[in-house]
Every structure is written in structure tokens, then in C-alpha cells.
PDB file of C-alpha atoms in Angstrom:
ATOM      1  CA  MET A 271     130.565 109.468  48.466  1.00  0.00           C
ATOM      2  CA  LEU A 272     127.529 107.774  49.983  1.00  0.00           C
ATOM      3  CA  GLU A 273     126.677 106.404  46.343  1.00  0.00           C
ATOM      4  CA  ILE A 274     130.128 104.804  46.173  1.00  0.00           C
ATOM      5  CA  LEU A 275     129.831 103.250  49.503  1.00  0.00           C
ATOM      6  CA  VAL A 276     126.340 101.951  48.857  1.00  0.00           C
ATOM      7  CA  LYS A 277     126.937 100.688  45.274  1.00  0.00           C
ATOM      8  CA  CYS A 278     130.273  99.021  45.284  1.00  0.00           C
ATOM      9  CA  ASN A 279     130.841  95.400  45.970  1.00  0.00           C
ATOM     10  CA  PRO A 280     132.533  94.253  49.156  1.00  0.00           C
ATOM     11  CA  ALA A 281     135.802  93.458  47.470  1.00  0.00           C
ATOM     12  CA  ASP A 282     135.756  96.898  45.692  1.00  0.00           C
ATOM     13  CA  LEU A 283     135.151  98.634  49.009  1.00  0.00           C
ATOM     14  CA  THR A 284     138.357  97.303  50.541  1.00  0.00           C
ATOM     15  CA  THR A 285     140.310  98.777  47.629  1.00  0.00           C
ATOM     16  CA  PHE A 286     138.529 102.085  48.179  1.00  0.00           C
ATOM     17  CA  MET A 287     139.465 102.210  51.617  1.00  0.00           C
ATOM     18  CA  LYS A 288     143.095 101.498  50.982  1.00  0.00           C
ATOM     19  CA  ASN A 289     143.272 104.144  48.045  1.00  0.00           C
ATOM     20  CA  SER A 290     141.535 106.910  50.123  1.00  0.00           C
ATOM     21  CA  PRO A 291     144.209 107.950  52.534  1.00  0.00           C
ATOM     22  CA  TYR A 292     142.523 111.533  52.611  1.00  0.00           C
ATOM     23  CA  ILE A 293     139.541 109.886  54.243  1.00  0.00           C
ATOM     24  CA  PHE A 294     140.735 107.107  56.458  1.00  0.00           C
ATOM     25  CA  LEU A 295     143.628 106.807  58.973  1.00  0.00           C
ATOM     26  CA  ASP A 296     144.790 103.719  60.233  1.00  0.00           C
ATOM     27  CA  ASP A 297     141.781 101.916  59.040  1.00  0.00           C
ATOM     28  CA  GLU A 298     139.970 102.981  62.119  1.00  0.00           C
ATOM     29  CA  ILE A 299     139.884 106.681  62.496  1.00  0.00           C
ATOM     30  CA  PRO A 300     138.037 108.798  59.940  1.00  0.00           C
ATOM     31  CA  ARG A 301     139.436 112.274  59.004  1.00  0.00           C
ATOM     32  CA  ASN A 302     138.579 115.200  57.069  1.00  0.00           C
ATOM     33  CA  GLN A 303     134.865 115.511  55.914  1.00  0.00           C
ATOM     34  CA  ILE A 304     133.908 112.319  57.708  1.00  0.00           C
ATOM     35  CA  SER A 305     135.437 113.224  61.025  1.00  0.00           C
ATOM     36  CA  ALA A 306     133.333 116.570  60.661  1.00  0.00           C
ATOM     37  CA  LEU A 307     129.825 114.604  60.554  1.00  0.00           C
ATOM     38  CA  PRO A 308     127.913 115.018  63.666  1.00  0.00           C
ATOM     39  CA  SER A 309     127.250 111.314  63.973  1.00  0.00           C
ATOM     40  CA  ILE A 310     129.956 108.929  65.181  1.00  0.00           C
ATOM     41  CA  TYR A 311     127.550 106.056  64.183  1.00  0.00           C
ATOM     42  CA  PHE A 312     127.963 107.157  60.519  1.00  0.00           C
ATOM     43  CA  CYS A 313     131.736 107.259  60.924  1.00  0.00           C
ATOM     44  CA  ARG A 314     131.615 103.680  62.130  1.00  0.00           C
ATOM     45  CA  ALA A 315     129.047 102.445  59.708  1.00  0.00           C
ATOM     46  CA  VAL A 316     131.323 103.751  56.814  1.00  0.00           C
ATOM     47  CA  ILE A 317     134.426 102.098  58.441  1.00  0.00           C
ATOM     48  CA  GLN A 318     132.616  98.556  58.807  1.00  0.00           C
ATOM     49  CA  ARG A 319     131.211  98.813  55.306  1.00  0.00           C
ATOM     50  CA  THR A 320     134.660  99.486  53.695  1.00  0.00           C
ATOM     51  CA  MET A 321     136.670  96.972  56.005  1.00  0.00           C
ATOM     52  CA  HIS A 322     137.677  93.550  54.566  1.00  0.00           C
ATOM     53  CA  PRO A 323     134.899  91.185  56.012  1.00  0.00           C
ATOM     54  CA  TRP A 324     137.510  88.893  57.723  1.00  0.00           C
ATOM     55  CA  GLU A 325     139.380  91.687  59.481  1.00  0.00           C
ATOM     56  CA  ARG A 326     135.705  93.395  60.586  1.00  0.00           C
ATOM     57  CA  ASP A 327     134.672  89.968  61.974  1.00  0.00           C
ATOM     58  CA  ALA A 328     137.941  89.490  64.001  1.00  0.00           C
ATOM     59  CA  LEU A 329     137.611  92.858  65.448  1.00  0.00           C
ATOM     60  CA  LEU A 330     133.931  92.044  66.485  1.00  0.00           C
ATOM     61  CA  VAL A 331     135.003  88.759  68.015  1.00  0.00           C
ATOM     62  CA  ARG A 332     137.518  90.631  70.290  1.00  0.00           C
ATOM     63  CA  LYS A 333     134.779  93.415  70.731  1.00  0.00           C
ATOM     64  CA  SER A 334     132.402  90.553  72.304  1.00  0.00           C
ATOM     65  CA  PHE A 335     134.251  90.381  75.361  1.00  0.00           C
ATOM     66  CA  GLN A 336     135.307  93.860  75.763  1.00  0.00           C
ATOM     67  CA  GLU A 337     131.863  94.581  77.031  1.00  0.00           C
ATOM     68  CA  LYS A 338     130.305  94.242  80.377  1.00  0.00           C
ATOM     69  CA  PRO A 339     128.785  91.696  80.432  1.00  0.00           C
ATOM     70  CA  PRO A 340     130.324  89.720  77.482  1.00  0.00           C
ATOM     71  CA  LEU A 341     128.060  89.678  74.284  1.00  0.00           C
ATOM     72  CA  TYR A 342     128.047  86.046  73.866  1.00  0.00           C
ATOM     73  CA  ASN A 343     125.300  86.502  71.268  1.00  0.00           C
ATOM     74  CA  LEU A 344     127.778  88.451  69.068  1.00  0.00           C
ATOM     75  CA  LEU A 345     130.057  85.755  69.057  1.00  0.00           C
ATOM     76  CA  ILE A 346     127.526  83.062  68.375  1.00  0.00           C
ATOM     77  CA  GLU A 347     126.356  85.533  65.516  1.00  0.00           C
ATOM     78  CA  LEU A 348     129.592  85.545  63.985  1.00  0.00           C
ATOM     79  CA  ALA A 349     130.518  81.751  64.236  1.00  0.00           C
ATOM     80  CA  CYS A 350     126.871  80.521  63.091  1.00  0.00           C
ATOM     81  CA  THR A 351     125.710  82.953  60.449  1.00  0.00           C
ATOM     82  CA  ARG A 352     128.929  83.123  58.529  1.00  0.00           C
ATOM     83  CA  THR A 353     130.015  80.296  56.190  1.00  0.00           C
ATOM     84  CA  SER A 354     132.598  77.847  57.280  1.00  0.00           C
ATOM     85  CA  ASP A 355     135.075  79.837  54.823  1.00  0.00           C
ATOM     86  CA  GLU A 356     134.260  83.029  56.071  1.00  0.00           C
ATOM     87  CA  PHE A 357     134.624  82.263  59.634  1.00  0.00           C
ATOM     88  CA  LEU A 358     137.797  80.533  58.773  1.00  0.00           C
ATOM     89  CA  GLY A 359     139.144  83.762  57.219  1.00  0.00           C
ATOM     90  CA  ALA A 360     137.947  85.756  60.149  1.00  0.00           C
ATOM     91  CA  ARG A 361     140.058  83.378  62.507  1.00  0.00           C
ATOM     92  CA  LYS A 362     143.117  83.670  60.351  1.00  0.00           C
ATOM     93  CA  ALA A 363     142.599  87.647  60.525  1.00  0.00           C
ATOM     94  CA  PHE A 364     142.291  87.421  64.432  1.00  0.00           C
ATOM     95  CA  GLN A 365     145.575  85.382  64.658  1.00  0.00           C
ATOM     96  CA  CYS A 366     147.422  88.295  62.327  1.00  0.00           C
ATOM     97  CA  LEU A 367     146.031  91.091  64.455  1.00  0.00           C
ATOM     98  CA  TYR A 368     146.384  89.677  68.050  1.00  0.00           C
ATOM     99  CA  SER A 369     148.927  86.746  67.941  1.00  0.00           C
ATOM    100  CA  GLU A 370     146.683  84.199  69.417  1.00  0.00           C
ATOM    101  CA  SER A 371     143.865  82.013  68.088  1.00  0.00           C
ATOM    102  CA  VAL A 372     139.985  82.728  68.571  1.00  0.00           C
ATOM    103  CA  GLU A 373     139.823  79.501  70.371  1.00  0.00           C
ATOM    104  CA  GLU A 374     142.359  80.143  73.018  1.00  0.00           C
ATOM    105  CA  PHE A 375     141.024  83.807  73.339  1.00  0.00           C
ATOM    106  CA  VAL A 376     137.683  82.705  74.201  1.00  0.00           C
ATOM    107  CA  ALA A 377     138.561  79.777  76.323  1.00  0.00           C
ATOM    108  CA  VAL A 378     140.246  81.961  78.886  1.00  0.00           C
ATOM    109  CA  LYS A 379     137.429  84.129  78.996  1.00  0.00           C
ATOM    110  CA  VAL A 380     134.571  81.864  79.962  1.00  0.00           C
ATOM    111  CA  GLN A 381     134.062  78.635  81.971  1.00  0.00           C
ATOM    112  CA  GLY A 382     131.744  75.629  82.345  1.00  0.00           C
ATOM    113  CA  PHE A 383     129.012  75.125  79.684  1.00  0.00           C
ATOM    114  CA  GLN A 384     129.684  78.485  78.205  1.00  0.00           C
ATOM    115  CA  ARG A 385     133.179  77.533  77.397  1.00  0.00           C
ATOM    116  CA  ARG A 386     132.369  74.013  75.898  1.00  0.00           C
ATOM    117  CA  LEU A 387     129.760  75.555  73.544  1.00  0.00           C
ATOM    118  CA  LEU A 388     131.427  78.776  72.342  1.00  0.00           C
ATOM    119  CA  VAL A 389     134.902  77.169  71.871  1.00  0.00           C
ATOM    120  CA  ALA A 390     133.362  74.280  69.969  1.00  0.00           C
ATOM    121  CA  LEU A 391     131.221  76.918  67.811  1.00  0.00           C
ATOM    122  CA  VAL A 392     134.346  78.829  66.935  1.00  0.00           C
ATOM    123  CA  SER A 393     136.327  75.830  66.076  1.00  0.00           C
ATOM    124  CA  THR A 394     134.055  73.938  63.841  1.00  0.00           C
ATOM    125  CA  TYR A 395     134.279  73.837  60.110  1.00  0.00           C
ATOM    126  CA  ARG A 396     130.950  72.722  58.940  1.00  0.00           C
ATOM    127  CA  TYR A 397     129.890  70.911  56.082  1.00  0.00           C
ATOM    128  CA  GLU A 398     128.204  73.371  53.727  1.00  0.00           C
ATOM    129  CA  GLY A 399     126.501  71.082  51.177  1.00  0.00           C
ATOM    130  CA  MET A 400     122.762  69.793  51.017  1.00  0.00           C
ATOM    131  CA  ARG A 401     123.204  65.968  51.783  1.00  0.00           C
ATOM    132  CA  ILE A 402     121.687  64.975  54.967  1.00  0.00           C
ATOM    133  CA  ASP A 403     121.013  61.598  56.856  1.00  0.00           C
ATOM    134  CA  GLU A 404     117.214  61.186  57.369  1.00  0.00           C
ATOM    135  CA  ALA A 405     117.408  58.697  60.041  1.00  0.00           C
ATOM    136  CA  ALA A 406     119.911  60.478  61.880  1.00  0.00           C
ATOM    137  CA  ILE A 407     117.709  63.677  61.818  1.00  0.00           C
ATOM    138  CA  LYS A 408     114.894  61.720  63.447  1.00  0.00           C
ATOM    139  CA  LEU A 409     117.243  60.370  66.064  1.00  0.00           C
ATOM    140  CA  GLU A 410     118.693  63.883  66.924  1.00  0.00           C
ATOM    141  CA  CYS A 411     115.335  65.496  67.122  1.00  0.00           C
ATOM    142  CA  GLN A 412     114.219  62.913  69.684  1.00  0.00           C
ATOM    143  CA  LYS A 413     117.591  63.420  71.460  1.00  0.00           C
ATOM    144  CA  LEU A 414     117.141  67.264  71.440  1.00  0.00           C
ATOM    145  CA  ALA A 415     113.527  67.042  72.841  1.00  0.00           C
ATOM    146  CA  ARG A 416     114.486  64.495  75.575  1.00  0.00           C
ATOM    147  CA  ALA A 417     117.127  67.027  76.670  1.00  0.00           C
ATOM    148  CA  ILE A 418     114.969  70.126  76.585  1.00  0.00           C
ATOM    149  CA  LYS A 419     111.764  68.478  78.064  1.00  0.00           C
ATOM    150  CA  THR A 420     113.550  67.666  81.301  1.00  0.00           C
ATOM    151  CA  ASP A 421     112.960  69.866  84.185  1.00  0.00           C
ATOM    152  CA  HIS A 422     116.547  70.309  85.163  1.00  0.00           C
ATOM    153  CA  ARG A 423     118.452  72.877  83.108  1.00  0.00           C
ATOM    154  CA  ASN A 424     121.724  71.310  84.168  1.00  0.00           C
ATOM    155  CA  GLU A 425     120.634  68.090  82.181  1.00  0.00           C
ATOM    156  CA  ILE A 426     120.701  69.887  78.700  1.00  0.00           C
ATOM    157  CA  GLU A 427     123.750  71.970  79.529  1.00  0.00           C
ATOM    158  CA  ASN A 428     125.676  68.769  80.567  1.00  0.00           C
ATOM    159  CA  ASP A 429     124.366  66.790  77.466  1.00  0.00           C
ATOM    160  CA  ASP A 430     127.052  65.894  74.986  1.00  0.00           C
ATOM    161  CA  GLU A 431     124.744  64.893  72.498  1.00  0.00           C
ATOM    162  CA  VAL A 432     123.113  68.484  72.375  1.00  0.00           C
ATOM    163  CA  LEU A 433     126.636  70.042  72.114  1.00  0.00           C
ATOM    164  CA  ARG A 434     127.732  67.690  69.301  1.00  0.00           C
ATOM    165  CA  ILE A 435     124.680  68.267  67.209  1.00  0.00           C
ATOM    166  CA  LEU A 436     124.570  71.937  67.691  1.00  0.00           C
ATOM    167  CA  THR A 437     128.433  72.270  67.050  1.00  0.00           C
ATOM    168  CA  THR A 438     129.165  69.833  64.481  1.00  0.00           C
ATOM    169  CA  ARG A 439     126.011  69.066  62.109  1.00  0.00           C
ATOM    170  CA  SER A 440     125.664  71.160  58.836  1.00  0.00           C
ATOM    171  CA  LYS A 441     123.168  73.988  58.733  1.00  0.00           C
ATOM    172  CA  HIS A 442     121.094  72.311  56.311  1.00  0.00           C
ATOM    173  CA  HIS A 443     121.035  69.314  58.522  1.00  0.00           C
ATOM    174  CA  LEU A 444     120.101  71.372  61.536  1.00  0.00           C
ATOM    175  CA  LYS A 445     117.449  73.265  59.646  1.00  0.00           C
ATOM    176  CA  THR A 446     115.763  69.955  58.796  1.00  0.00           C
ATOM    177  CA  ILE A 447     115.854  68.906  62.449  1.00  0.00           C
ATOM    178  CA  HIS A 448     114.371  72.374  63.321  1.00  0.00           C
ATOM    179  CA  LYS A 449     111.386  71.451  60.957  1.00  0.00           C
ATOM    180  CA  CYS A 450     111.260  67.831  62.277  1.00  0.00           C
ATOM    181  CA  TYR A 451     110.902  69.115  65.885  1.00  0.00           C
ATOM    182  CA  LYS A 452     108.148  71.431  64.913  1.00  0.00           C
ATOM    183  CA  GLU A 453     106.160  68.787  63.369  1.00  0.00           C
ATOM    184  CA  ASP A 454     106.579  66.253  65.920  1.00  0.00           C
ATOM    185  CA  TYR A 455     106.165  68.323  69.116  1.00  0.00           C
ATOM    186  CA  ASP A 456     104.192  71.262  67.722  1.00  0.00           C
ATOM    187  CA  SER A 457     106.496  73.850  69.221  1.00  0.00           C
ATOM    188  CA  ASN A 458     109.599  75.582  67.817  1.00  0.00           C
ATOM    189  CA  LEU A 459     113.013  74.471  69.005  1.00  0.00           C
ATOM    190  CA  GLU A 460     114.221  77.970  70.000  1.00  0.00           C
ATOM    191  CA  GLU A 461     111.047  78.690  71.946  1.00  0.00           C
ATOM    192  CA  ASP A 462     111.459  75.578  74.167  1.00  0.00           C
ATOM    193  CA  LEU A 463     114.934  76.932  74.803  1.00  0.00           C
ATOM    194  CA  ASP A 464     113.756  80.349  76.044  1.00  0.00           C
ATOM    195  CA  ASP A 465     115.158  80.091  79.423  1.00  0.00           C
ATOM    196  CA  ILE A 466     118.829  79.342  77.944  1.00  0.00           C
ATOM    197  CA  GLN A 467     119.471  82.161  75.783  1.00  0.00           C
ATOM    198  CA  ILE A 468     122.723  81.252  74.874  1.00  0.00           C
ATOM    199  CA  LEU A 469     121.346  77.971  73.210  1.00  0.00           C
ATOM    200  CA  ARG A 470     118.406  80.075  71.953  1.00  0.00           C
ATOM    201  CA  ASP A 471     120.631  82.332  70.231  1.00  0.00           C
ATOM    202  CA  THR A 472     122.675  79.376  68.730  1.00  0.00           C
ATOM    203  CA  VAL A 473     119.675  77.681  67.325  1.00  0.00           C
ATOM    204  CA  ASN A 474     118.416  81.039  65.780  1.00  0.00           C
ATOM    205  CA  CYS A 475     121.466  81.879  64.238  1.00  0.00           C
ATOM    206  CA  LEU A 476     121.798  78.415  62.597  1.00  0.00           C
ATOM    207  CA  CYS A 477     118.452  77.701  61.744  1.00  0.00           C
ATOM    208  CA  ALA A 478     116.823  81.063  61.202  1.00  0.00           C
ATOM    209  CA  PRO A 479     118.994  83.996  60.831  1.00  0.00           C
ATOM    210  CA  PRO A 480     116.292  86.494  59.632  1.00  0.00           C
ATOM    211  CA  ILE A 481     114.277  85.678  62.942  1.00  0.00           C
ATOM    212  CA  TYR A 482     117.555  86.536  64.945  1.00  0.00           C
ATOM    213  CA  PHE A 483     118.516  89.536  63.146  1.00  0.00           C
ATOM    214  CA  SER A 484     115.025  90.989  62.971  1.00  0.00           C
ATOM    215  CA  LYS A 485     114.849  90.521  66.715  1.00  0.00           C
ATOM    216  CA  ILE A 486     118.248  92.466  67.078  1.00  0.00           C
ATOM    217  CA  LEU A 487     117.198  95.243  64.785  1.00  0.00           C
ATOM    218  CA  ASP A 488     113.863  95.809  66.764  1.00  0.00           C
ATOM    219  CA  THR A 489     115.811  95.913  70.058  1.00  0.00           C
ATOM    220  CA  ALA A 490     118.278  98.474  68.538  1.00  0.00           C
ATOM    221  CA  MET A 491     115.455 100.778  67.477  1.00  0.00           C
ATOM    222  CA  SER A 492     113.515 100.574  70.703  1.00  0.00           C
ATOM    223  CA  ILE A 493     112.973 103.642  72.969  1.00  0.00           C
ATOM    224  CA  CYS A 494     116.243 104.480  74.807  1.00  0.00           C
ATOM    225  CA  PRO A 495     118.312 101.744  73.665  1.00  0.00           C
ATOM    226  CA  ALA A 496     121.700 100.937  75.316  1.00  0.00           C
ATOM    227  CA  VAL A 497     124.782 101.664  73.317  1.00  0.00           C
ATOM    228  CA  GLN A 498     125.603  98.043  72.456  1.00  0.00           C
ATOM    229  CA  GLU A 499     121.953  97.786  70.942  1.00  0.00           C
ATOM    230  CA  MET A 500     122.589 100.920  68.912  1.00  0.00           C
ATOM    231  CA  GLU A 501     125.767  99.747  67.567  1.00  0.00           C
ATOM    232  CA  ALA A 502     124.045  96.243  66.751  1.00  0.00           C
ATOM    233  CA  LEU A 503     122.007  98.264  64.236  1.00  0.00           C
ATOM    234  CA  THR A 504     124.970  99.439  62.368  1.00  0.00           C
ATOM    235  CA  ARG A 505     126.665  96.083  62.503  1.00  0.00           C
ATOM    236  CA  VAL A 506     123.542  93.938  61.293  1.00  0.00           C
ATOM    237  CA  ILE A 507     122.626  96.478  58.171  1.00  0.00           C
ATOM    238  CA  VAL A 508     126.493  96.759  57.220  1.00  0.00           C
ATOM    239  CA  THR A 509     127.169  92.976  57.473  1.00  0.00           C
ATOM    240  CA  ARG A 510     124.072  91.547  56.003  1.00  0.00           C
ATOM    241  CA  THR A 511     123.452  94.041  53.082  1.00  0.00           C
ATOM    242  CA  ASP A 512     124.981  91.568  50.457  1.00  0.00           C
ATOM    243  CA  VAL A 513     123.789  88.330  52.241  1.00  0.00           C
ATOM    244  CA  ASP A 514     120.311  88.031  53.212  1.00  0.00           C
ATOM    245  CA  MET A 515     118.890  91.461  53.967  1.00  0.00           C
ATOM    246  CA  LYS A 516     115.598  90.754  51.671  1.00  0.00           C
ATOM    247  CA  ASP A 517     114.911  87.989  54.090  1.00  0.00           C
ATOM    248  CA  ILE A 518     115.672  89.943  57.127  1.00  0.00           C
ATOM    249  CA  ALA A 519     113.408  92.851  55.920  1.00  0.00           C
ATOM    250  CA  ALA A 520     110.583  90.651  55.154  1.00  0.00           C
ATOM    251  CA  GLU A 521     110.673  88.847  58.424  1.00  0.00           C
ATOM    252  CA  PHE A 522     110.940  92.343  60.166  1.00  0.00           C
ATOM    253  CA  ASP A 523     107.996  93.751  58.111  1.00  0.00           C
ATOM    254  CA  ARG A 524     106.045  90.344  59.197  1.00  0.00           C
ATOM    255  CA  LYS A 525     106.697  90.427  63.003  1.00  0.00           C
ATOM    256  CA  TYR A 526     106.587  94.226  63.943  1.00  0.00           C
ATOM    257  CA  GLY A 527     104.177  95.612  61.743  1.00  0.00           C
ATOM    258  CA  ALA A 528     106.073  98.391  60.122  1.00  0.00           C
ATOM    259  CA  THR A 529     108.739  98.267  57.593  1.00  0.00           C
ATOM    260  CA  LEU A 530     112.390  98.137  58.290  1.00  0.00           C
ATOM    261  CA  ILE A 531     113.134 101.175  56.272  1.00  0.00           C
ATOM    262  CA  GLU A 532     110.210 103.101  58.157  1.00  0.00           C
ATOM    263  CA  ARG A 533     111.771 102.014  61.618  1.00  0.00           C
ATOM    264  CA  ILE A 534     115.299 103.367  60.415  1.00  0.00           C
ATOM    265  CA  GLU A 535     114.023 106.545  59.043  1.00  0.00           C
ATOM    266  CA  ALA A 536     112.070 106.864  62.510  1.00  0.00           C
ATOM    267  CA  ALA A 537     115.165 106.051  64.630  1.00  0.00           C
ATOM    268  CA  ALA A 538     118.186 107.510  62.981  1.00  0.00           C
ATOM    269  CA  LEU A 539     119.174 110.940  61.737  1.00  0.00           C
ATOM    270  CA  GLY A 540     121.060 112.558  59.013  1.00  0.00           C
ATOM    271  CA  ASN A 541     123.697 110.917  56.585  1.00  0.00           C
ATOM    272  CA  TYR A 542     123.659 107.787  59.209  1.00  0.00           C
ATOM    273  CA  ARG A 543     119.917 107.423  58.369  1.00  0.00           C
ATOM    274  CA  ASP A 544     120.468 107.927  54.688  1.00  0.00           C
ATOM    275  CA  PHE A 545     123.155 105.608  54.524  1.00  0.00           C
ATOM    276  CA  LEU A 546     121.491 102.777  56.421  1.00  0.00           C
ATOM    277  CA  VAL A 547     118.258 103.096  54.367  1.00  0.00           C
ATOM    278  CA  ALA A 548     120.270 103.024  51.166  1.00  0.00           C
ATOM    279  CA  LEU A 549     122.002  99.960  52.178  1.00  0.00           C
ATOM    280  CA  VAL A 550     118.897  98.372  53.119  1.00  0.00           C
ATOM    281  CA  LYS A 551     117.250  99.231  49.652  1.00  0.00           C
ATOM    282  CA  ARG A 552     120.423  97.713  48.040  1.00  0.00           C
ATOM    283  CA  GLY A 553     120.125  94.455  49.741  1.00  0.00           C
ATOM    284  CA  MET A 554     116.299  94.217  49.072  1.00  0.00           C
ATOM    285  CA  ALA A 555     117.037  94.749  45.467  1.00  0.00           C
ATOM    286  CA  ASN A 556     119.867  91.790  45.324  1.00  0.00           C
TER     287      ASN A 556
END
């Protein structure tokens, strides 16, 4: 079964789940041989791997506010690392599952700057093409620098231009701004936002997903990680296998001095370990 779960394409996995009632019950509770396995993390990994990506992301959106404190970074991850069509699908699935929109769900959970940023991020449908405006990039890079370099945190949080740039511009446009900022100010945009974690996560997810995901993985495999962090290991490996796992693994190897596979083998056990390692190998081979 592990071989099937690893080798199948995402579309085929959804069919596998629907046609395997002896394994799954109500899309959430594994039974028979899976329920007998010692690792609940393996069970969850199998379920996440076989779910439709839209439904899986819709459930993760809801989960981001079920934790205490809320996992703003998870919501940002979903809104910023998926394509516009992928997250639109998740928004549709969320409405079908919970009879409310993602936007209204998020808006009643947060206030102030966090509400303005998060609602804007989950509402946008970004242009996915490669066209950019060189003049606008230079100007917007300067606007971000002026807002960031101020000594007052409230200035950047209340800057409508910062919000507009981060929540409406295409990822290619923002990556070019990120490069321009590095060249003009000799520092990384996300590093200068270090004291505002919600903005740092937004920039990393939009401009440098491998850096963001490698950090999540390293934290998840640290000594005595929290339950939320351990669950993040499953989430990242499962959701990025067929997207950018090769880039994530390369960044992890470069930054942390050990391969991603080596760290997984040291941190996980049994079928769960074998499943994650096999997924990473699949992703690196693509």
C-alpha cells in the first residue's frame, strides 16, 4: 500500500481513497490495518496524502484557528504558497464544508492589522504570469524600505501601500522586488521584518517558499517539538511532494548541514518514517 500511496499522482490518490472503503471511513477515520498501526502520525499522513488538495487545504484553514494561539503562519502558508486557482478551489471547498466563506471565517477571528492583512491575503486572486512593471518595482521597493526602516512598528502596520503591495502583486513581481531590495539596501526584506513575524512569514511564503518550508521542517524535527510542530512535518512533506520538494530539500541541506532524509530518519519511526522518506525521494526525483 505504501508503494501505491507514494507513486500515485494526486488525482489518482483521490480515486484510491473513494474506492477503498475497507481502509477509510468518512474520509477522516482510518480503520482495519491502518488503525492498527502504532503511529497516529502515519495515519494522518496517509489521509492527507489521499485527500483532494482543495478539501485538505479547506480543513487546514479551519485548523489554523482551532489552535491556541492561532496559527497565523499556517493560514498565510495556504494563501501564499498555493496558485491562485488552487486556493480558489480551497475557498470553494471551505464554503461547501462549512457554509461560510473563508473571508468571513477569518474576519471574525482576528482584529486590527492582522484582520486587514489576513482577509486581504485569502481574498486575492493574483496574476500568475511573468509580466512585470520595472518602474513600479523600483518605486514599490522604495516604499517598502521607507516603511520598514522607520523605528515605529505601527507605521508599517498602518501603511496601506505595504498592504497593497503584499496582497495584490503577482509572485513574480514580488520576487523581483525582493531581489531589488537586496541589491539596493544590502539586506533581505524578510530579515528586516524579523520583529513582525506575520509580515516575515508573508514575504517568505510569497518570495522564498523553500526558505519558509525548510525552517518549518527544521523546527518540527528539533528536540522535543510541540504537537503543532510535529504535525507540520507531515503537512509540509505531504503537500509539497509534487510541487517543490527538490528546492526545499536543497535549501534544507544547505542551511542545516544535514540532508532532509537523514533528519527524517533520525526523527521519525516505523511506517511513518518510511512513508515520509519515500515521499521526499519522489519529490526530489520529479
